[in-house]
Amino acid sequence: MPPTPITFSPQTRPSAAAHLTAEQVEQLGAELDAIRAEVMDSLGEADARYIHKIIAIQRGLEMAGRGALLFSRFPPAFVAGTLALSVAKILDNMEIGHNVLHGQWDWMRDPRIHSTTWEWDHTTPAEAWKKTHNYEHHTFTNVRGKDRDLGYSVMRITPEQDWRPVDLIQPLTNVGLSLIFEWGITLYDLEFDRVQDGTKSKEELKKDLKVLWRKLRRQLAKDYLLFPALSGPNFLRTALANLTANVIRNVWSHAVIFCGHFPDGTETFEEDRLEGETKGEWYVRQMLGSANLTGSPVFHIMTGNLSHQIEHHLFPDMPSNRYAEIAPRIREICDRYGLTYTAGSLPKQYGKVVRTICRLAFPGGGTKKGAQVTALPAQTGPARSTDGTPVRLAG
């Protein structure tokens, strides 16, 4: 029996932006446009050095980790190699791969670090990720029925999402998803739910499966055949170390991503919110639908600077090393316009996410604090992306 599809009920609580006039929303948008233009016009050698340095560190850690695992029969080498490889995989996915695939470094015109050529250490092919993440999630952020990242088609994470019996086990589903997060994203990107409802053809699915199989063969061979084989008699220990590094990377990225979208204070929106959405309204939706994490500079790098999730959603193609620089200005704008700027430590925010997941496992589930959704004042004109071009709305 196929799973019950995810459906949503309407919601009428006021948004944190409900007090803004149409003129204020557009003024806010103009201020954000100015910040983006200022930063993008100032990109240069220092920024290029940053990404080259991060890539060099990542590759150095991977080489050191895999080198240590050649001697994985010795516990210190096993531990050191596993930790180095874990950090390398986190950097590859978070600060490098995710951000390169957003086009943040395309301005350098370096074919080796470009969104059209980069492939990452992840089971999901880069092209599939750019479709479901860069386009769908970043265009329809937190719009119920449009942003499939709300619960990733397997969990109920907002009260407006109608309850299903399978939601009773979602605290366990969340734990399982965190352990296999890259595989969960890979299956999610295949869009089986759309095949089921008829919006994606079986021919399209077969095409995607062929692309995925080519990627999986390389990933599985690299981590569980080639490098373990180089360890000779330590084959199984090295394979276990690679598996452990992948799990550590999965748990970390799951926590960071969930904390950036689902803690208390973030809002979700009705689908009709997209009708006639202006660029200013799009900016407001990104700010109210995202949440930041606090921490040290090293912590921010390890999160791929997705600890600055609000800034990232405002300017997804801005190099991530600039988010910390503009964060105080974004917060000041939120304060001045009376908008929520949600931020907190990783333990605090993840605790709120888990609490929400457990509460919404049951029918009703109460009200998610701060998850208001009433539309902003009526606007006219097409929705626009961060570069000012019209955003194509699906449906």
mmCIF file of C-alpha atoms in Angstrom:
data_model
loop_
_atom_site.group_PDB
_atom_site.id
_atom_site.type_symbol
_atom_site.label_atom_id
_atom_site.label_comp_id
_atom_site.label_asym_id
_atom_site.label_seq_id
_atom_site.Cartn_x
_atom_site.Cartn_y
_atom_site.Cartn_z
ATOM 1 C CA MET A 1 0.000 0.000 0.000
ATOM 2 C CA PRO A 2 1.566 3.351 -1.021
ATOM 3 C CA PRO A 3 2.308 5.885 1.741
ATOM 4 C CA THR A 4 -0.235 8.607 2.424
ATOM 5 C CA PRO A 5 0.837 11.737 0.510
ATOM 6 C CA ILE A 6 1.719 14.864 2.449
ATOM 7 C CA THR A 7 -1.045 17.463 2.497
ATOM 8 C CA PHE A 8 -1.370 20.806 4.253
ATOM 9 C CA SER A 9 -4.165 22.665 6.003
ATOM 10 C CA PRO A 10 -4.586 26.467 5.764
ATOM 11 C CA GLN A 11 -3.287 28.614 8.585
ATOM 12 C CA THR A 12 -4.189 32.147 9.615
ATOM 13 C CA ARG A 13 -1.777 33.255 12.361
ATOM 14 C CA PRO A 14 -0.209 36.665 11.680
ATOM 15 C CA SER A 15 3.292 36.828 10.233
ATOM 16 C CA ALA A 16 6.112 38.670 11.955
ATOM 17 C CA ALA A 17 6.027 40.884 8.845
ATOM 18 C CA ALA A 18 2.288 41.602 8.957
ATOM 19 C CA HIS A 19 2.876 45.132 10.264
ATOM 20 C CA LEU A 20 4.955 46.185 7.261
ATOM 21 C CA THR A 21 3.466 48.324 4.529
ATOM 22 C CA ALA A 22 4.089 47.570 0.864
ATOM 23 C CA GLU A 23 6.406 50.590 0.687
ATOM 24 C CA GLN A 24 8.437 49.371 3.675
ATOM 25 C CA VAL A 25 8.845 45.923 2.128
ATOM 26 C CA GLU A 26 10.204 47.387 -1.080
ATOM 27 C CA GLN A 27 12.459 49.778 0.837
ATOM 28 C CA LEU A 28 13.841 46.814 2.766
ATOM 29 C CA GLY A 29 14.419 45.025 -0.525
ATOM 30 C CA ALA A 30 16.329 48.006 -1.899
ATOM 31 C CA GLU A 31 18.592 48.023 1.163
ATOM 32 C CA LEU A 32 19.359 44.341 0.702
ATOM 33 C CA ASP A 33 20.006 44.878 -3.010
ATOM 34 C CA ALA A 34 22.539 47.541 -2.072
ATOM 35 C CA ILE A 35 24.335 45.222 0.353
ATOM 36 C CA ARG A 36 24.526 42.496 -2.268
ATOM 37 C CA ALA A 37 25.824 44.847 -4.946
ATOM 38 C CA GLU A 38 28.449 46.258 -2.581
ATOM 39 C CA VAL A 39 29.814 42.828 -1.673
ATOM 40 C CA MET A 40 29.677 41.328 -5.158
ATOM 41 C CA ASP A 41 31.441 44.375 -6.623
ATOM 42 C CA SER A 42 34.264 44.013 -4.068
ATOM 43 C CA LEU A 43 35.094 40.338 -4.735
ATOM 44 C CA GLY A 44 38.748 39.842 -5.547
ATOM 45 C CA GLU A 45 42.038 38.170 -4.801
ATOM 46 C CA ALA A 46 41.426 37.742 -1.069
ATOM 47 C CA ASP A 47 38.237 35.802 -1.739
ATOM 48 C CA ALA A 48 39.970 33.616 -4.344
ATOM 49 C CA ARG A 49 42.756 32.866 -1.871
ATOM 50 C CA TYR A 50 40.148 31.830 0.678
ATOM 51 C CA ILE A 51 38.478 29.150 -1.443
ATOM 52 C CA HIS A 52 41.828 27.874 -2.756
ATOM 53 C CA LYS A 53 43.068 27.587 0.833
ATOM 54 C CA ILE A 54 39.954 25.711 1.970
ATOM 55 C CA ILE A 55 40.254 23.281 -0.948
ATOM 56 C CA ALA A 56 43.955 22.734 -0.152
ATOM 57 C CA ILE A 57 43.157 22.042 3.506
ATOM 58 C CA GLN A 58 40.364 19.647 2.557
ATOM 59 C CA ARG A 59 42.551 17.700 0.156
ATOM 60 C CA GLY A 60 45.414 17.642 2.633
ATOM 61 C CA LEU A 61 43.159 16.226 5.330
ATOM 62 C CA GLU A 62 41.797 13.603 2.962
ATOM 63 C CA MET A 63 45.279 12.518 1.883
ATOM 64 C CA ALA A 64 46.494 12.431 5.490
ATOM 65 C CA GLY A 65 43.443 10.482 6.604
ATOM 66 C CA ARG A 66 43.686 7.921 3.845
ATOM 67 C CA GLY A 67 47.419 7.648 4.421
ATOM 68 C CA ALA A 68 46.916 6.954 8.118
ATOM 69 C CA LEU A 69 44.331 4.305 7.297
ATOM 70 C CA LEU A 70 46.975 2.322 5.423
ATOM 71 C CA PHE A 71 48.075 1.439 8.948
ATOM 72 C CA SER A 72 44.577 1.089 10.377
ATOM 73 C CA ARG A 73 45.509 -2.102 12.223
ATOM 74 C CA PHE A 74 47.012 0.240 14.835
ATOM 75 C CA PRO A 75 44.241 1.948 16.889
ATOM 76 C CA PRO A 76 45.862 5.431 16.903
ATOM 77 C CA ALA A 77 46.175 5.359 13.111
ATOM 78 C CA PHE A 78 42.590 4.137 12.769
ATOM 79 C CA VAL A 79 41.248 6.944 14.982
ATOM 80 C CA ALA A 80 43.415 9.675 13.452
ATOM 81 C CA GLY A 81 42.661 8.550 9.911
ATOM 82 C CA THR A 82 38.922 8.338 10.560
ATOM 83 C CA LEU A 83 38.779 11.804 12.154
ATOM 84 C CA ALA A 84 40.847 13.430 9.399
ATOM 85 C CA LEU A 85 38.686 11.811 6.719
ATOM 86 C CA SER A 86 35.499 12.872 8.535
ATOM 87 C CA VAL A 87 36.586 16.523 8.619
ATOM 88 C CA ALA A 88 37.656 16.320 4.963
ATOM 89 C CA LYS A 89 34.266 14.964 3.928
ATOM 90 C CA ILE A 90 32.458 17.654 5.932
ATOM 91 C CA LEU A 91 34.522 20.399 4.299
ATOM 92 C CA ASP A 92 33.996 18.861 0.865
ATOM 93 C CA ASN A 93 30.222 18.818 1.244
ATOM 94 C CA MET A 94 29.573 21.924 3.312
ATOM 95 C CA GLU A 95 32.039 24.749 2.688
ATOM 96 C CA ILE A 96 33.176 23.629 -0.754
ATOM 97 C CA GLY A 97 30.685 21.475 -2.675
ATOM 98 C CA HIS A 98 27.431 23.065 -1.532
ATOM 99 C CA ASN A 99 28.739 26.563 -2.125
ATOM 100 C CA VAL A 100 30.541 25.882 -5.411
ATOM 101 C CA LEU A 101 27.356 24.297 -6.763
ATOM 102 C CA HIS A 102 25.478 27.478 -5.850
ATOM 103 C CA GLY A 103 27.754 29.357 -8.240
ATOM 104 C CA GLN A 104 29.412 31.327 -5.437
ATOM 105 C CA TRP A 105 32.814 31.061 -7.109
ATOM 106 C CA ASP A 106 31.761 31.230 -10.759
ATOM 107 C CA TRP A 107 32.923 34.860 -10.862
ATOM 108 C CA MET A 108 36.555 33.614 -10.850
ATOM 109 C CA ARG A 109 35.947 31.868 -14.203
ATOM 110 C CA ASP A 110 38.090 28.973 -13.015
ATOM 111 C CA PRO A 111 36.810 25.800 -14.719
ATOM 112 C CA ARG A 112 38.159 23.733 -11.837
ATOM 113 C CA ILE A 113 35.965 25.542 -9.287
ATOM 114 C CA HIS A 114 32.773 26.183 -11.189
ATOM 115 C CA SER A 115 29.142 25.202 -10.646
ATOM 116 C CA THR A 116 28.939 23.628 -14.107
ATOM 117 C CA THR A 117 31.918 21.300 -13.630
ATOM 118 C CA TRP A 118 32.148 20.506 -9.914
ATOM 119 C CA GLU A 119 31.252 17.056 -8.626
ATOM 120 C CA TRP A 120 31.308 16.388 -4.898
ATOM 121 C CA ASP A 121 31.967 13.506 -2.510
ATOM 122 C CA HIS A 122 28.294 12.692 -2.132
ATOM 123 C CA THR A 123 25.983 9.991 -3.467
ATOM 124 C CA THR A 124 23.693 12.622 -5.015
ATOM 125 C CA PRO A 125 24.839 13.746 -8.491
ATOM 126 C CA ALA A 126 25.576 17.467 -8.593
ATOM 127 C CA GLU A 127 22.979 18.134 -11.290
ATOM 128 C CA ALA A 128 20.191 16.493 -9.281
ATOM 129 C CA TRP A 129 21.140 18.536 -6.221
ATOM 130 C CA LYS A 130 21.134 21.803 -8.164
ATOM 131 C CA LYS A 131 17.602 21.114 -9.374
ATOM 132 C CA THR A 132 15.967 20.164 -6.069
ATOM 133 C CA HIS A 133 18.045 22.413 -3.829
ATOM 134 C CA ASN A 134 19.265 25.451 -5.761
ATOM 135 C CA TYR A 135 16.079 25.923 -7.753
ATOM 136 C CA GLU A 136 13.165 24.352 -5.882
ATOM 137 C CA HIS A 137 14.183 24.920 -2.263
ATOM 138 C CA HIS A 138 15.724 28.361 -2.700
ATOM 139 C CA THR A 139 12.887 29.611 -4.902
ATOM 140 C CA PHE A 140 10.001 28.254 -2.811
ATOM 141 C CA THR A 141 11.627 28.395 0.634
ATOM 142 C CA ASN A 142 9.181 27.201 3.313
ATOM 143 C CA VAL A 143 6.148 27.480 1.019
ATOM 144 C CA ARG A 144 3.932 24.563 2.001
ATOM 145 C CA GLY A 145 3.142 22.385 -0.988
ATOM 146 C CA LYS A 146 6.021 23.859 -3.024
ATOM 147 C CA ASP A 147 9.143 23.458 -0.888
ATOM 148 C CA ARG A 148 9.593 19.686 -0.633
ATOM 149 C CA ASP A 149 12.406 20.242 1.878
ATOM 150 C CA LEU A 150 9.703 20.759 4.516
ATOM 151 C CA GLY A 151 10.066 17.343 6.114
ATOM 152 C CA TYR A 152 11.848 15.897 3.065
ATOM 153 C CA SER A 153 8.649 14.010 2.187
ATOM 154 C CA VAL A 154 9.053 11.731 5.217
ATOM 155 C CA MET A 155 8.376 13.838 8.331
ATOM 156 C CA ARG A 156 5.827 16.280 9.688
ATOM 157 C CA ILE A 157 7.691 19.376 10.816
ATOM 158 C CA THR A 158 4.999 22.086 10.737
ATOM 159 C CA PRO A 159 1.545 22.028 12.380
ATOM 160 C CA GLU A 160 -0.133 22.857 9.062
ATOM 161 C CA GLN A 161 1.052 19.550 7.643
ATOM 162 C CA ASP A 162 -1.803 17.058 8.020
ATOM 163 C CA TRP A 163 -1.026 14.180 10.367
ATOM 164 C CA ARG A 164 -0.502 10.626 9.040
ATOM 165 C CA PRO A 165 -0.222 7.432 11.113
ATOM 166 C CA VAL A 166 3.379 6.976 9.924
ATOM 167 C CA ASP A 167 4.254 10.231 11.685
ATOM 168 C CA LEU A 168 4.061 8.407 15.023
ATOM 169 C CA ILE A 169 7.520 6.953 14.418
ATOM 170 C CA GLN A 170 9.106 10.131 13.082
ATOM 171 C CA PRO A 171 11.415 10.609 16.104
ATOM 172 C CA LEU A 172 13.003 7.311 15.047
ATOM 173 C CA THR A 173 12.773 8.328 11.392
ATOM 174 C CA ASN A 174 14.763 11.450 12.215
ATOM 175 C CA VAL A 175 17.527 9.448 13.898
ATOM 176 C CA GLY A 176 17.683 7.037 10.979
ATOM 177 C CA LEU A 177 17.711 9.880 8.461
ATOM 178 C CA SER A 178 20.597 11.576 10.239
ATOM 179 C CA LEU A 179 22.727 8.414 9.994
ATOM 180 C CA ILE A 180 22.122 7.941 6.257
ATOM 181 C CA PHE A 181 21.497 11.569 5.349
ATOM 182 C CA GLU A 182 23.356 11.556 2.025
ATOM 183 C CA TRP A 183 21.383 8.477 0.953
ATOM 184 C CA GLY A 184 18.155 10.063 2.164
ATOM 185 C CA ILE A 185 18.880 13.145 0.045
ATOM 186 C CA THR A 186 19.747 10.913 -2.904
ATOM 187 C CA LEU A 187 16.408 9.087 -2.731
ATOM 188 C CA TYR A 188 14.610 12.380 -2.130
ATOM 189 C CA ASP A 189 16.193 13.882 -5.257
ATOM 190 C CA LEU A 190 14.775 11.006 -7.333
ATOM 191 C CA GLU A 191 11.297 12.402 -6.524
ATOM 192 C CA PHE A 192 9.445 9.114 -6.119
ATOM 193 C CA ASP A 193 6.520 11.073 -4.652
ATOM 194 C CA ARG A 194 6.155 12.948 -7.949
ATOM 195 C CA VAL A 195 6.235 9.719 -9.913
ATOM 196 C CA GLN A 196 3.450 8.464 -7.655
ATOM 197 C CA ASP A 197 1.260 11.543 -8.178
ATOM 198 C CA GLY A 198 1.939 11.620 -11.925
ATOM 199 C CA THR A 199 3.912 14.866 -12.124
ATOM 200 C CA LYS A 200 7.114 13.019 -13.042
ATOM 201 C CA SER A 201 7.155 10.340 -15.738
ATOM 202 C CA LYS A 202 8.664 6.884 -15.338
ATOM 203 C CA GLU A 203 10.925 7.677 -18.285
ATOM 204 C CA GLU A 204 12.343 10.659 -16.401
ATOM 205 C CA LEU A 205 12.862 8.462 -13.355
ATOM 206 C CA LYS A 206 14.721 5.845 -15.421
ATOM 207 C CA LYS A 207 16.983 8.554 -16.817
ATOM 208 C CA ASP A 208 17.728 9.861 -13.326
ATOM 209 C CA LEU A 209 18.428 6.326 -12.079
ATOM 210 C CA LYS A 210 21.017 5.790 -14.817
ATOM 211 C CA VAL A 211 22.824 9.002 -13.855
ATOM 212 C CA LEU A 212 22.628 8.028 -10.186
ATOM 213 C CA TRP A 213 24.017 4.549 -10.824
ATOM 214 C CA ARG A 214 27.078 5.997 -12.552
ATOM 215 C CA LYS A 215 27.687 8.243 -9.531
ATOM 216 C CA LEU A 216 27.063 5.487 -6.978
ATOM 217 C CA ARG A 217 29.508 3.124 -8.654
ATOM 218 C CA ARG A 218 32.290 5.674 -8.258
ATOM 219 C CA GLN A 219 31.401 6.550 -4.670
ATOM 220 C CA LEU A 220 31.034 2.960 -3.462
ATOM 221 C CA ALA A 221 34.154 1.790 -5.284
ATOM 222 C CA LYS A 222 36.229 4.648 -3.862
ATOM 223 C CA ASP A 223 35.231 4.251 -0.213
ATOM 224 C CA TYR A 224 34.612 0.529 0.056
ATOM 225 C CA LEU A 225 36.842 -1.114 -2.580
ATOM 226 C CA LEU A 226 39.737 0.979 -3.914
ATOM 227 C CA PHE A 227 41.071 2.645 -0.767
ATOM 228 C CA PRO A 228 40.427 -0.363 1.500
ATOM 229 C CA ALA A 229 42.263 -2.529 -1.061
ATOM 230 C CA LEU A 230 45.293 -0.246 -0.804
ATOM 231 C CA SER A 231 45.401 -1.126 2.893
ATOM 232 C CA GLY A 232 46.021 -4.770 2.043
ATOM 233 C CA PRO A 233 45.336 -6.894 5.118
ATOM 234 C CA ASN A 234 43.667 -3.867 6.756
ATOM 235 C CA PHE A 235 40.893 -3.870 4.120
ATOM 236 C CA LEU A 236 37.991 -4.313 6.542
ATOM 237 C CA ARG A 237 39.307 -1.778 9.064
ATOM 238 C CA THR A 238 39.768 0.835 6.365
ATOM 239 C CA ALA A 239 36.316 0.151 4.939
ATOM 240 C CA LEU A 240 34.881 0.555 8.450
ATOM 241 C CA ALA A 241 36.770 3.841 8.877
ATOM 242 C CA ASN A 242 35.336 5.139 5.593
ATOM 243 C CA LEU A 243 31.843 4.116 6.664
ATOM 244 C CA THR A 244 32.327 5.835 10.025
ATOM 245 C CA ALA A 245 33.544 9.033 8.342
ATOM 246 C CA ASN A 246 30.506 9.034 6.076
ATOM 247 C CA VAL A 247 28.166 8.593 9.052
ATOM 248 C CA ILE A 248 29.858 11.413 10.985
ATOM 249 C CA ARG A 249 29.533 13.681 7.943
ATOM 250 C CA ASN A 250 25.854 12.678 7.570
ATOM 251 C CA VAL A 251 24.960 13.388 11.204
ATOM 252 C CA TRP A 252 26.752 16.748 11.118
ATOM 253 C CA SER A 253 25.193 17.973 7.878
ATOM 254 C CA HIS A 254 21.734 16.773 8.988
ATOM 255 C CA ALA A 255 21.993 18.749 12.236
ATOM 256 C CA VAL A 256 23.210 21.924 10.523
ATOM 257 C CA ILE A 257 20.575 21.826 7.783
ATOM 258 C CA PHE A 258 17.677 21.036 10.124
ATOM 259 C CA CYS A 259 18.747 23.803 12.509
ATOM 260 C CA GLY A 260 18.767 26.254 9.620
ATOM 261 C CA HIS A 261 15.155 25.617 8.662
ATOM 262 C CA PHE A 262 13.022 24.006 11.356
ATOM 263 C CA PRO A 263 13.661 25.522 14.824
ATOM 264 C CA ASP A 264 11.210 27.734 16.699
ATOM 265 C CA GLY A 265 11.007 31.190 15.165
ATOM 266 C CA THR A 266 11.006 30.154 11.519
ATOM 267 C CA GLU A 267 7.853 30.629 9.482
ATOM 268 C CA THR A 268 6.107 28.647 6.767
ATOM 269 C CA PHE A 269 3.866 30.169 4.128
ATOM 270 C CA GLU A 270 0.722 29.520 2.122
ATOM 271 C CA GLU A 271 1.156 28.653 -1.558
ATOM 272 C CA ASP A 272 -0.831 31.729 -2.625
ATOM 273 C CA ARG A 273 1.973 33.750 -0.998
ATOM 274 C CA LEU A 274 3.812 33.303 -4.322
ATOM 275 C CA GLU A 275 1.130 35.037 -6.361
ATOM 276 C CA GLY A 276 2.568 38.368 -7.471
ATOM 277 C CA GLU A 277 5.437 38.079 -4.991
ATOM 278 C CA THR A 278 7.862 40.961 -5.402
ATOM 279 C CA LYS A 279 11.579 40.872 -4.816
ATOM 280 C CA GLY A 280 11.138 42.615 -1.477
ATOM 281 C CA GLU A 281 8.599 40.026 -0.372
ATOM 282 C CA TRP A 282 10.903 37.248 -1.536
ATOM 283 C CA TYR A 283 13.648 38.688 0.673
ATOM 284 C CA VAL A 284 11.305 38.846 3.663
ATOM 285 C CA ARG A 285 10.248 35.219 3.150
ATOM 286 C CA GLN A 286 13.884 34.111 3.092
ATOM 287 C CA MET A 287 14.637 35.941 6.337
ATOM 288 C CA LEU A 288 11.598 34.639 8.191
ATOM 289 C CA GLY A 289 11.942 31.095 6.867
ATOM 290 C CA SER A 290 15.585 30.625 7.928
ATOM 291 C CA ALA A 291 17.571 30.509 11.170
ATOM 292 C CA ASN A 292 21.209 31.075 12.092
ATOM 293 C CA LEU A 293 23.640 29.265 14.377
ATOM 294 C CA THR A 294 26.114 31.029 16.644
ATOM 295 C CA GLY A 295 29.712 29.891 17.060
ATOM 296 C CA SER A 296 33.381 30.461 16.333
ATOM 297 C CA PRO A 297 34.950 31.142 12.916
ATOM 298 C CA VAL A 298 36.064 27.500 12.692
ATOM 299 C CA PHE A 299 32.517 26.384 13.520
ATOM 300 C CA HIS A 300 31.144 28.561 10.724
ATOM 301 C CA ILE A 301 33.583 27.040 8.220
ATOM 302 C CA MET A 302 32.647 23.524 9.310
ATOM 303 C CA THR A 303 28.978 24.321 8.700
ATOM 304 C CA GLY A 304 29.786 25.596 5.209
ATOM 305 C CA ASN A 305 28.765 28.973 6.651
ATOM 306 C CA LEU A 306 25.218 27.618 6.659
ATOM 307 C CA SER A 307 25.331 28.775 10.258
ATOM 308 C CA HIS A 308 24.566 32.060 8.458
ATOM 309 C CA GLN A 309 21.488 30.481 6.904
ATOM 310 C CA ILE A 310 19.562 33.757 6.771
ATOM 311 C CA GLU A 311 22.320 35.485 4.841
ATOM 312 C CA HIS A 312 22.737 32.433 2.608
ATOM 313 C CA HIS A 313 19.047 32.387 1.710
ATOM 314 C CA LEU A 314 19.098 36.084 0.954
ATOM 315 C CA PHE A 315 22.178 35.776 -1.252
ATOM 316 C CA PRO A 316 22.780 32.108 -2.191
ATOM 317 C CA ASP A 317 25.319 33.004 -4.882
ATOM 318 C CA MET A 318 27.394 35.254 -2.604
ATOM 319 C CA PRO A 319 30.712 33.643 -1.529
ATOM 320 C CA SER A 320 30.173 32.101 1.887
ATOM 321 C CA ASN A 321 33.234 33.750 3.456
ATOM 322 C CA ARG A 322 31.364 37.079 3.216
ATOM 323 C CA TYR A 323 28.305 36.048 5.253
ATOM 324 C CA ALA A 324 29.892 36.827 8.633
ATOM 325 C CA GLU A 325 30.784 40.281 7.328
ATOM 326 C CA ILE A 326 27.204 41.205 6.388
ATOM 327 C CA ALA A 327 25.396 39.356 9.210
ATOM 328 C CA PRO A 328 25.384 42.349 11.629
ATOM 329 C CA ARG A 329 23.923 44.540 8.885
ATOM 330 C CA ILE A 330 21.189 42.022 8.114
ATOM 331 C CA ARG A 331 20.344 41.742 11.796
ATOM 332 C CA GLU A 332 20.186 45.531 12.110
ATOM 333 C CA ILE A 333 17.753 45.669 9.188
ATOM 334 C CA CYS A 334 15.577 43.015 10.819
ATOM 335 C CA ASP A 335 15.578 44.920 14.100
ATOM 336 C CA ARG A 336 14.774 48.202 12.400
ATOM 337 C CA TYR A 337 11.863 46.741 10.462
ATOM 338 C CA GLY A 338 10.572 44.693 13.410
ATOM 339 C CA LEU A 339 11.360 41.295 11.849
ATOM 340 C CA THR A 340 12.504 38.151 13.601
ATOM 341 C CA TYR A 341 16.206 37.291 13.225
ATOM 342 C CA THR A 342 16.296 33.742 14.581
ATOM 343 C CA ALA A 343 19.673 32.619 15.941
ATOM 344 C CA GLY A 344 21.045 30.322 18.617
ATOM 345 C CA SER A 345 23.670 27.719 19.442
ATOM 346 C CA LEU A 346 23.657 24.347 17.710
ATOM 347 C CA PRO A 347 22.632 22.368 20.843
ATOM 348 C CA LYS A 348 19.850 24.832 21.639
ATOM 349 C CA GLN A 349 18.462 24.966 18.107
ATOM 350 C CA TYR A 350 18.712 21.241 17.493
ATOM 351 C CA GLY A 351 16.954 20.612 20.789
ATOM 352 C CA LYS A 352 14.073 22.757 19.531
ATOM 353 C CA VAL A 353 13.998 20.851 16.246
ATOM 354 C CA VAL A 354 13.832 17.491 18.019
ATOM 355 C CA ARG A 355 11.113 18.804 20.342
ATOM 356 C CA THR A 356 9.056 19.880 17.328
ATOM 357 C CA ILE A 357 9.556 16.537 15.589
ATOM 358 C CA CYS A 358 8.423 14.656 18.714
ATOM 359 C CA ARG A 359 5.439 16.947 19.326
ATOM 360 C CA LEU A 360 4.232 16.751 15.732
ATOM 361 C CA ALA A 361 4.470 12.969 15.730
ATOM 362 C CA PHE A 362 1.001 13.085 17.278
ATOM 363 C CA PRO A 363 -2.254 14.452 15.810
ATOM 364 C CA GLY A 364 -2.589 18.173 16.320
ATOM 365 C CA GLY A 365 0.841 18.724 17.735
ATOM 366 C CA GLY A 366 0.143 22.200 19.004
ATOM 367 C CA THR A 367 1.484 25.453 17.623
ATOM 368 C CA LYS A 368 5.055 25.962 16.545
ATOM 369 C CA LYS A 369 6.123 29.170 18.238
ATOM 370 C CA GLY A 370 6.856 31.881 15.725
ATOM 371 C CA ALA A 371 5.575 29.918 12.724
ATOM 372 C CA GLN A 372 3.244 32.601 11.479
ATOM 373 C CA VAL A 373 2.118 32.624 7.895
ATOM 374 C CA THR A 374 -0.280 35.407 6.985
ATOM 375 C CA ALA A 375 0.736 36.996 3.678
ATOM 376 C CA LEU A 376 2.346 40.399 3.458
ATOM 377 C CA PRO A 377 0.449 43.369 2.029
ATOM 378 C CA ALA A 378 -0.684 42.745 -1.530
ATOM 379 C CA GLN A 379 2.019 43.461 -4.087
ATOM 380 C CA THR A 380 2.217 43.403 -7.843
ATOM 381 C CA GLY A 381 4.987 42.311 -10.190
ATOM 382 C CA PRO A 382 6.951 39.114 -10.752
ATOM 383 C CA ALA A 383 8.953 37.332 -8.084
ATOM 384 C CA ARG A 384 12.669 37.889 -8.561
ATOM 385 C CA SER A 385 15.830 36.064 -7.589
ATOM 386 C CA THR A 386 18.813 37.584 -5.805
ATOM 387 C CA ASP A 387 20.306 38.795 -9.048
ATOM 388 C CA GLY A 388 17.141 40.689 -9.903
ATOM 389 C CA THR A 389 15.939 38.384 -12.679
ATOM 390 C CA PRO A 390 12.333 37.101 -12.659
ATOM 391 C CA VAL A 391 11.883 33.776 -10.863
ATOM 392 C CA ARG A 392 9.884 31.167 -12.769
ATOM 393 C CA LEU A 393 7.122 29.857 -10.527
ATOM 394 C CA ALA A 394 6.138 26.251 -11.106
ATOM 395 C CA GLY A 395 2.525 25.139 -11.385
#
